[in-house]
Short mmCIF file of N, CA, C and O in Angstrom, two decimals:
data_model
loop_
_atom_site.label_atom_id
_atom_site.label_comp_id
_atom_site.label_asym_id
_atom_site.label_seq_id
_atom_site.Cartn_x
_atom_site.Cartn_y
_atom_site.Cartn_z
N UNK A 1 10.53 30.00 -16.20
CA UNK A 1 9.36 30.54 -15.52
C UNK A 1 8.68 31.63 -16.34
O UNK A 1 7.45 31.68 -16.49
N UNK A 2 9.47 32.43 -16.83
CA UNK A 2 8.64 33.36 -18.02
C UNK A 2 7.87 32.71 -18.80
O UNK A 2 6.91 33.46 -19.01
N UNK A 3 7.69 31.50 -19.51
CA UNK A 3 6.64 31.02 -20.57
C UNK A 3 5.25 30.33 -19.07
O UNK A 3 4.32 29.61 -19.41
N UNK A 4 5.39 30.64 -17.97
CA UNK A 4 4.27 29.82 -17.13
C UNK A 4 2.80 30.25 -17.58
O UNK A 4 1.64 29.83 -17.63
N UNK A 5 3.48 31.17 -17.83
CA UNK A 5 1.77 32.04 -18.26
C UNK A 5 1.53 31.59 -19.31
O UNK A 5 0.32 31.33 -19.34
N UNK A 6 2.18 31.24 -20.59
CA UNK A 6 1.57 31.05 -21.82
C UNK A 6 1.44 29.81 -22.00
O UNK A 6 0.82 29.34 -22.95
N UNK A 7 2.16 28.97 -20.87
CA UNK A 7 1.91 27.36 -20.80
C UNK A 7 0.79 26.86 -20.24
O UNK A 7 0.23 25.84 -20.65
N UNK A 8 0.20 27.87 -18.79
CA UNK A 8 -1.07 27.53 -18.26
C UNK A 8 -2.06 27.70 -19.34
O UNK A 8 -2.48 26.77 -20.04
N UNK A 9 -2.36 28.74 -19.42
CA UNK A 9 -3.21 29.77 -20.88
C UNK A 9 -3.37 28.63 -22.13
O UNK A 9 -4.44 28.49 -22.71
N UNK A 10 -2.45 28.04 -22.38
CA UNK A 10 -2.06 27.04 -24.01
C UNK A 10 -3.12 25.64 -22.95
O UNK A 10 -4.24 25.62 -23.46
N UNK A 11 -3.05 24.89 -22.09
CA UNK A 11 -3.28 23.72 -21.56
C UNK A 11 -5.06 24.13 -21.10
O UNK A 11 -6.10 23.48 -21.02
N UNK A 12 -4.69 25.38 -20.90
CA UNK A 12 -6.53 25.45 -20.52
C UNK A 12 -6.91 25.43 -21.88
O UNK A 12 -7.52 24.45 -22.31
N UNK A 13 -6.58 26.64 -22.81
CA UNK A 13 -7.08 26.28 -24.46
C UNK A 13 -7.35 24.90 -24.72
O UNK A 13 -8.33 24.26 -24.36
N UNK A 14 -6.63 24.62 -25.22
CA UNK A 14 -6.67 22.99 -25.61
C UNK A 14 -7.58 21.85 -24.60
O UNK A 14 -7.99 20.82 -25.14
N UNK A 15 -7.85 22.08 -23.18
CA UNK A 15 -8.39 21.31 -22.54
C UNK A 15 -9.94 22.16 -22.58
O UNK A 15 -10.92 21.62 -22.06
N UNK A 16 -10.05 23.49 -23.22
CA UNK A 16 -11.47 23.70 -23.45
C UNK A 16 -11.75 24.43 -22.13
O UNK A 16 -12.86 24.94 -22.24
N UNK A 17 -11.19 24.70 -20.90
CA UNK A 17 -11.72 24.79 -19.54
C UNK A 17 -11.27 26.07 -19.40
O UNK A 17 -10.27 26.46 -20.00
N UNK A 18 -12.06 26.93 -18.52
CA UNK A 18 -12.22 28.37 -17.78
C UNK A 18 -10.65 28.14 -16.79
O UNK A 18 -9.99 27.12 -16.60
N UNK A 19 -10.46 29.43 -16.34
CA UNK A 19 -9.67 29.21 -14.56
C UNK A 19 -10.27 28.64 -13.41
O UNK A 19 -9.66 28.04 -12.53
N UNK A 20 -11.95 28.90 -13.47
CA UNK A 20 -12.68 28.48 -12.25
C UNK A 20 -12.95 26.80 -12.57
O UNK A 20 -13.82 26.22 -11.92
N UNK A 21 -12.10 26.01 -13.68
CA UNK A 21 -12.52 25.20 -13.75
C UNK A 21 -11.17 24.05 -13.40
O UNK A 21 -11.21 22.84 -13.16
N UNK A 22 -10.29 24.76 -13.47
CA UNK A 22 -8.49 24.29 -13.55
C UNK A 22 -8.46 24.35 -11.84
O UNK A 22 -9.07 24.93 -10.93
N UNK A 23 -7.48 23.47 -11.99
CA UNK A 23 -6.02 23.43 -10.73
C UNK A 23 -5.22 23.11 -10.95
O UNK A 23 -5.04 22.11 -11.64
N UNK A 24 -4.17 23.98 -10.37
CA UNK A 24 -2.95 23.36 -10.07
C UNK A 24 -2.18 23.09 -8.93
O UNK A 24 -2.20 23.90 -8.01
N UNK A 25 -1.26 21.72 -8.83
CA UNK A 25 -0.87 21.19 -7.51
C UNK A 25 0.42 21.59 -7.59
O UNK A 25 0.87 21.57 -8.74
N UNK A 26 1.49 22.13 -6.33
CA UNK A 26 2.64 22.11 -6.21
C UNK A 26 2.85 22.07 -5.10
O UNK A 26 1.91 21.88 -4.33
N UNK A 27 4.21 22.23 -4.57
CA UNK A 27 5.07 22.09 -3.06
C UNK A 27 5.26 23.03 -2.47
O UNK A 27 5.28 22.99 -1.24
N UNK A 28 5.55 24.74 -3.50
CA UNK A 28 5.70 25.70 -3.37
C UNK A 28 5.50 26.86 -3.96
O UNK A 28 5.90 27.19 -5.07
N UNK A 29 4.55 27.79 -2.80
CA UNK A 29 3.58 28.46 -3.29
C UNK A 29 4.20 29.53 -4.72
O UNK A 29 3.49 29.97 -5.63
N UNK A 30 5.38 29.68 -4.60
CA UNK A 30 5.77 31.05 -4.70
C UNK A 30 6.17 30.75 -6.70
O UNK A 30 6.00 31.52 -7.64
N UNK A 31 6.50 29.91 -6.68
CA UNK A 31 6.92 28.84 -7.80
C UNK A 31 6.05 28.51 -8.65
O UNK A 31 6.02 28.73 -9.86
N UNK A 32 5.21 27.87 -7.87
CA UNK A 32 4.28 26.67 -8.51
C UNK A 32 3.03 27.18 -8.38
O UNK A 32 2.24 27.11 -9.32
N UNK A 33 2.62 27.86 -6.99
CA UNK A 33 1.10 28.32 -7.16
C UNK A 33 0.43 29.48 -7.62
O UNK A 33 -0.57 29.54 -8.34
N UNK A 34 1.29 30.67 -6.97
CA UNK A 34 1.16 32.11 -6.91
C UNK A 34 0.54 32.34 -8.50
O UNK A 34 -0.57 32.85 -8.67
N UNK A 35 1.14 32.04 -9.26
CA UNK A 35 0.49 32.35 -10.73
C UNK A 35 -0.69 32.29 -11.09
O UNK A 35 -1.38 33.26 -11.42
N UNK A 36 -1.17 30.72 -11.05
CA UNK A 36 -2.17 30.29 -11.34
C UNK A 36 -3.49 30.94 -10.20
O UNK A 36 -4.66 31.20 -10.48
N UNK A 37 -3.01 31.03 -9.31
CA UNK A 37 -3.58 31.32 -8.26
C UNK A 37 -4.44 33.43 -8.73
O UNK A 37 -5.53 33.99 -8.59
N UNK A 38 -3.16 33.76 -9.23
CA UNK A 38 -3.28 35.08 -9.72
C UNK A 38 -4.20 35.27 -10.99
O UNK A 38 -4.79 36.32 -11.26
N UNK A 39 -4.23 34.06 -11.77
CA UNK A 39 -5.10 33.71 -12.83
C UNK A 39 -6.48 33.41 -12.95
O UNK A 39 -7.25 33.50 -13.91
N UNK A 40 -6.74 32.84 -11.12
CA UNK A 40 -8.12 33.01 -10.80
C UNK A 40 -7.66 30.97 -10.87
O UNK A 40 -8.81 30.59 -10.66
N UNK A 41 -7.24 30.26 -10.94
CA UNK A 41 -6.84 29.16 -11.09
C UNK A 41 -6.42 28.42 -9.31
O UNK A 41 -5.66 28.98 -8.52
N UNK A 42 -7.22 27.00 -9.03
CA UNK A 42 -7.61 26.86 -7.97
C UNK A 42 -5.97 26.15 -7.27
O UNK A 42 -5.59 25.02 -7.55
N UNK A 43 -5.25 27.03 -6.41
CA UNK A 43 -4.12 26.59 -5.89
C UNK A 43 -4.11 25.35 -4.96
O UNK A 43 -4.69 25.52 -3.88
N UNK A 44 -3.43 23.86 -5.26
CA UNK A 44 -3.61 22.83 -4.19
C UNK A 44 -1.96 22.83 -4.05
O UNK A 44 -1.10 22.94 -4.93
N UNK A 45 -1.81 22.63 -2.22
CA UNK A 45 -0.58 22.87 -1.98
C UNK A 45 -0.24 21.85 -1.38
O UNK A 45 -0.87 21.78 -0.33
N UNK A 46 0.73 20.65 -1.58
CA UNK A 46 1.47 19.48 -1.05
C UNK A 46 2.30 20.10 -0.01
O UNK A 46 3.36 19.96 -0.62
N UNK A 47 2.63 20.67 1.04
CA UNK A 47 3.14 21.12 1.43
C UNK A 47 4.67 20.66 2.02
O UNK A 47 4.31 19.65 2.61
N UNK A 48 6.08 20.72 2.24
CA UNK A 48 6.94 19.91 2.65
C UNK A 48 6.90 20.05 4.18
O UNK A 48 5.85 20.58 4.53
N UNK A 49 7.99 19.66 5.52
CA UNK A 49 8.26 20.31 6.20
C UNK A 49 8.60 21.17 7.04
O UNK A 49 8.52 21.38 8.25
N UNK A 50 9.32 21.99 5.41
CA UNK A 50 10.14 23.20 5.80
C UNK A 50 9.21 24.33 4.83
O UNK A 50 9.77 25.33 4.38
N UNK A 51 7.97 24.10 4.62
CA UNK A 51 6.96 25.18 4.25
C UNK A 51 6.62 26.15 5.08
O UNK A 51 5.83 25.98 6.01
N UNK A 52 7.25 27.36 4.80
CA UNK A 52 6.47 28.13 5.95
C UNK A 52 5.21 28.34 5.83
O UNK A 52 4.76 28.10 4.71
N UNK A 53 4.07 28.91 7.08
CA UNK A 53 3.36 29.00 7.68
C UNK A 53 2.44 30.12 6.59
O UNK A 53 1.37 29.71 6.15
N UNK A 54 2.79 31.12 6.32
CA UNK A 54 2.68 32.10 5.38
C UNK A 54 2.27 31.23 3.81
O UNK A 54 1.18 31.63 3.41
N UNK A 55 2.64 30.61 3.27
CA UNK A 55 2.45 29.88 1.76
C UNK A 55 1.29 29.48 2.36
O UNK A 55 0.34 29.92 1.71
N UNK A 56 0.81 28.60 3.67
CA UNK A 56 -0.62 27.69 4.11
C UNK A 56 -1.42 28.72 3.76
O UNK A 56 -2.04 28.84 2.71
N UNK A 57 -1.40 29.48 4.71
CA UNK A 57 -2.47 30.97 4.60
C UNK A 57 -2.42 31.46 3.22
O UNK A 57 -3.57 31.61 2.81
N UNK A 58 -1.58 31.75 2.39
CA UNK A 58 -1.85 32.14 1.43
C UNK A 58 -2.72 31.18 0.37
O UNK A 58 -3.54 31.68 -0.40
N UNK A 59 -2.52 30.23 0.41
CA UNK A 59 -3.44 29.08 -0.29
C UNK A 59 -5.00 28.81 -0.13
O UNK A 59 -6.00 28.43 -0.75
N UNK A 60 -4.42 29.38 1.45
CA UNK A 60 -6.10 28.89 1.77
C UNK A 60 -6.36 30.30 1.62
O UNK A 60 -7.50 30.32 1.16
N UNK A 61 -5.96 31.49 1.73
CA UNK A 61 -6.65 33.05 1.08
C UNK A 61 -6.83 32.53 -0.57
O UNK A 61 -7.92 32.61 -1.15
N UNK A 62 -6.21 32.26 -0.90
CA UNK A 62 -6.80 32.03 -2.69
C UNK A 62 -7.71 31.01 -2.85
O UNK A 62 -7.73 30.44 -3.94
N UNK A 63 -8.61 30.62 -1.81
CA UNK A 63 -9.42 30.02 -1.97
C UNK A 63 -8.76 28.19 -2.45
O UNK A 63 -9.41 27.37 -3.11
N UNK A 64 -7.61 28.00 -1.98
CA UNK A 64 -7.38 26.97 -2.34
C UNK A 64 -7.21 25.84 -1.40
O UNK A 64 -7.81 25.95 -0.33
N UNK A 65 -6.45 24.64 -1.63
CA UNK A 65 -6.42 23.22 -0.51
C UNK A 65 -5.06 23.44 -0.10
O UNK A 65 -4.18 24.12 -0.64
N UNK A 66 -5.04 22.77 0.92
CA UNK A 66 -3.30 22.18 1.87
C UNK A 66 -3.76 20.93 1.59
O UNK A 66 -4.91 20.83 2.01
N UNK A 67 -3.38 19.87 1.05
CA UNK A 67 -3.15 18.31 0.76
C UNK A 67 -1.73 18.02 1.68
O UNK A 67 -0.68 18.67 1.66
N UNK A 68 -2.10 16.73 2.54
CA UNK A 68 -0.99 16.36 3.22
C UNK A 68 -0.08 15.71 2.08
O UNK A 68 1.14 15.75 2.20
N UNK A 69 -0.74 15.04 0.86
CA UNK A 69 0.25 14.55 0.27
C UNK A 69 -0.37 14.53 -0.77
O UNK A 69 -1.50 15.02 -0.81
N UNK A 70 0.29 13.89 -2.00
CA UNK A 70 0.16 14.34 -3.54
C UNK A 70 -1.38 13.11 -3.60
O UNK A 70 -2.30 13.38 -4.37
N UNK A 71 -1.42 12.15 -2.93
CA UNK A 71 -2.44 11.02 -3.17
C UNK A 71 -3.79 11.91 -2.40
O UNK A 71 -4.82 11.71 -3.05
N UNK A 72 -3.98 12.65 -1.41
CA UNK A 72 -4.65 13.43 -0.83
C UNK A 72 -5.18 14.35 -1.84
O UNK A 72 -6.35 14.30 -2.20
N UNK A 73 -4.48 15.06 -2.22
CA UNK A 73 -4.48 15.98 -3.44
C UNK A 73 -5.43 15.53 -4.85
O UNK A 73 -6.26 16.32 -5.31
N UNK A 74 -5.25 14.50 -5.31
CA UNK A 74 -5.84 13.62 -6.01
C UNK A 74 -7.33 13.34 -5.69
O UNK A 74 -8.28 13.47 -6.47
N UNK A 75 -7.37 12.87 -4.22
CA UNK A 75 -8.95 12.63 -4.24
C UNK A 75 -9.54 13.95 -3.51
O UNK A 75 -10.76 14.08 -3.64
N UNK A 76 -8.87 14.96 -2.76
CA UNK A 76 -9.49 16.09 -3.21
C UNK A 76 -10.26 16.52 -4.54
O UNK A 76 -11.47 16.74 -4.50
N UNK A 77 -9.52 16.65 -5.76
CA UNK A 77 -9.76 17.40 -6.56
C UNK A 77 -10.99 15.76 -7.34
O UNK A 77 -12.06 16.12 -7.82
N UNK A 78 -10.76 14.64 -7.36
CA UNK A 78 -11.74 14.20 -7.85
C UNK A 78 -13.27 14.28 -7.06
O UNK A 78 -14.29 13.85 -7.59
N UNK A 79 -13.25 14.81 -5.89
CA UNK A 79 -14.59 15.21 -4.79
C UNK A 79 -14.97 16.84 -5.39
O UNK A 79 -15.86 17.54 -4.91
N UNK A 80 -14.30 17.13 -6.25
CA UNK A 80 -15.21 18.78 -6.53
C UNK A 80 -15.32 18.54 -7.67
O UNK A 80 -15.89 19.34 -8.41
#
């Protein structure tokens, strides 16, 4: 988890793109989103069953999606 930052940072380089232009999808916020999210990077959250309630809200405070599922997620991000 220490290189996340220089791995997001390296993939936007190379893909040429801003933060307001990136996303990233995960299961869990704290892991997978919180970073990118902190980066100004658009958080989409697959959420499981046992997600608490707190990670939703926080996703949708970072201006980001709740996707019921990873195929959801997908045509979200191809509609923006």
């Amino acid at each position: 988890r220490e290189d996340y930052w220089n791995i997001v940072n390296r993939v936007m380089r190379e893909q040429g793109i801003s933060p307001n232009q990136a996303a990233v999808v995960g299961d869990v916020y704290e892991l997978d989103l919180m970073l990118p999210a902190f980066m100004g990077i658009m958080p989409v959250l697959t959420p499981r069953p046992s997600t608490p309630t707190f990670e939703l809200r926080a996703v949708r405070r970072d201006n980001g999606y709740v996707a019921s599922s990873l195929m959801r997620a997908v045509r979200f991000l191809e509609s923006i």
